[in-house]
Amino acid sequence: MSILDALNPAQRQAAATYAGPLLVLAGAGSGKTRVLTYRIAALVNEVGIAPWRILAVTFTNKAAGEMRERIENLVGPTASDIWVGTFHSICVRLLRYESEAFGLDANFSIYDEDDRRATVRRILEAHNIDERDLSPRSLIGQISQAKNAMLDPLEFSRQAGDNPGRRQVADLYTAYETELRRNNAFDFDDLLIEVVRQLDRHPEVLQKYQERFEHLLVDEYQDTNKPQYLLCRQLSAHHRNICVVGDDDQSIYQFRGADIRNILDFERDYPDAQTVRLEQNYRSTARILAAANAVIDHNQDRKGKKLWTEGPDGDPVAVVECDTDRREARHIVEQIRRQTGVGPYGLGDAAILYRTNAQSRPLEEELQRSGLPYIIVGGIRFYDRKEIKDLLSYLRVLVNPVDDITLRRIVNTPRRGIGDTSLERLQIFAQERSLSLYAALDHLDEVPNLGGRAQKSLADFAAILKGLIAAKEEMNLPELGNEVVAKSGYRQMLHDENTPEAEAREQNIDQLLAEMTEYFDEREEPSLEAYLEEKSLMTSADEKGENGHAITLMTLHSAKGLEFPLVFVCGMEENLFPTARAVEESRINPQAIEEERRLCYVGMTRARERLSLTYALRRYAYGSMIETEPSRFLNEVPADLIETSYEIDRGFARSRQRVGPPPAKRKKKPAPQGVHYEWDEGSQAAQTTTDFGDFVEQDDFLAVGQWVRHQQWGRGQIIEREGHGEKMKLSIKFAAQVKRVAVAYAQLEPA
DNA sequence: CAGCGGTTCATTTTT
DNA sequence: TGAACCGCTG
């Protein structure tokens, strides 16, 4: 008896091939995570490998968390000794553990996109470069590219030759690196390349980890970039037990430096590698699978595999032409409303996927009107909110006071009368003395041209920081958080503002403080440093999405790795999906479209039972209506797998679903043919959609899903209702928390 | 120095 | 359509 008996033969082979390099080509829905977790469980339980000698690397915190949990279920608490984490978190761990050997200050800050941008802008300013000549965005992109290619500023400069543009970027890249080191900060790219370089430089440290990690497992290998690839090579060089799992057809991060060659060339890098293909799909119906297979088959650059299933044929893929993006949104919402509730599906079973975040707007508006609950995955992070970032910035400065970029963020927040001019004077002074801004605060009376008032303000600020740094030594995390909010004047500032927005921000702060308490109570080693590190590496997708019964909205990228019974991929239009950029580029290089196609494949294979692909003939972009054309990907789906329908507004509020061919106005007919199709066998009468405007008017505004405003708590969405009339009680989800209110007493108004 | 109003600009995807 | 940025004024 082996736990591996629960696997199919291919899975078992993948899980039980313990020795040597192993490539697992795992198609969508083929049980990839299952193989990984069972492999680890077998290594521990049946081969007798010590848990701490296993390293498993993923791309997202979520994937890491899930894997850890599933392993725990199989092997018990000893699983906590296994190193499971994202590339970035593992690297931070190594940098901190080995900071002494590497000659680093372990209190380094981790810079996110915002910090990066702030840094770059300062550098552009210092070099007298107009942002119109070289945008921060473009510079960040070029620096990041260089880093992903493992080019340090020196090498980059050498390669730049005498191309003036490249020379300039080389100088700025050099300045950027200098600035980060001076601030004791790493950006996301640095975390990876720094480890690779340090391990190269310190063979004794490398050897320690090479020997320690007897088994290395890598998830989503198709998305690794060069530094990640090198790290895998380094760490697996001794035992050579490297198991990589991935799907070349799902490589969708090349734009960010992922190199699909890493997986395509694995067998060349490791000539003794064994390869296992997982091609049996346990997720989608045969028709969905056939449609997705047909699309991805148009790509040239792939290993080639064909997914199959023993499951039922299922429904045809619905292709829906809508005349506007708004109509498209309304159609999708209406379909979800009809398909869920009665019958096997709940709202949590439905997902709406789109190419760009901007597409979520009309969907959100329609969803709000309909009152159906929904969650957006990967919007703005909680930690990206200004007040949260400010508070965390205070904490960051307490840990790493030489971090000027972060200090600048808080020096005048709340307002202390410290303006650009004063700060600039301080900065110049600090630069001359090679001091950090923080250190320069000790010499305010020596700063030239600094006015008395400014000097006083800066001294006050310095005193606040000093006090907080002292407090850090004595207080635990939540206490310190409270102290920061109090002593910095942040709470007071929000309080004085006395607006609903400020109220909401104060609640967010409170939520963060509550979270710190939770963190402190639950973690074994709840240090401020560890807390900041965790938050820095967190993504919006990592935030706990409680609702199991809300519709999920997200980008196709965020959807990777997930599955839903009902999937709607919207905006299937040329120049949107594939994007204009990809279309443009494909004129020169036909391969340019392939990543978009893989993304399409990823989207389609998220669906378990029903897949709907929708497009609009006209769509709002930049505030004006533009004409669009159906995506080429639609034409790549065989017609016999499709059923097409049309959603046409007649320019009037009351809309009607049209059956059969579209009205005369259509120019050409690019959409694949097929007969009208509906999910449910609903009557034609049911097909006539109700005007949502009327619907909302009729129903009172206290229905579940409606948005209301509360005097104290601000805007919130009703998630639960009980009782009638004066006894009615509502649960309302406000920005910071869910509140139960009695309608009779709470003065609610529609929002 | 801070707040206001006008202008400009952009939309890919994110560990 | 909106956010972000700039320059002007109090």
Short mmCIF file of C-alpha atoms (C1' of nucleotides) in Angstrom, two decimals, chain A residues 59 255-256 355 357 419 421 539 555 581 622, chain B residues 1-3 8-15:
data_model
loop_
_atom_site.label_atom_id
_atom_site.label_comp_id
_atom_site.label_asym_id
_atom_site.label_seq_id
_atom_site.Cartn_x
_atom_site.Cartn_y
_atom_site.Cartn_z
CA PHE A 59 5.29 31.59 -7.84
CA PHE A 255 6.57 40.02 -20.99
CA ARG A 256 8.04 40.11 -17.54
CA ARG A 355 -7.66 40.76 -20.54
CA ASN A 357 -8.29 45.45 -15.54
CA GLY A 419 8.00 71.47 2.08
CA THR A 421 12.45 73.45 -0.46
CA THR A 539 -0.04 40.44 -3.71
CA THR A 555 -7.80 39.12 -15.28
CA ARG A 581 0.54 45.69 -29.02
CA TYR A 622 -10.50 56.42 -23.50
"C1'" DC B 1 3.53 75.97 1.93
"C1'" DA B 2 -0.92 74.12 0.80
"C1'" DG B 3 -4.97 73.88 -1.89
"C1'" DT B 8 -2.64 66.10 -20.03
"C1'" DC B 9 -2.05 61.48 -20.34
"C1'" DA B 10 -2.89 56.70 -20.71
"C1'" DT B 11 -4.57 51.10 -20.60
"C1'" DT B 12 -1.60 44.99 -20.78
"C1'" DT B 13 -0.61 41.44 -17.97
"C1'" DT B 14 2.29 41.23 -11.81
"C1'" DT B 15 5.81 37.63 -8.60
#
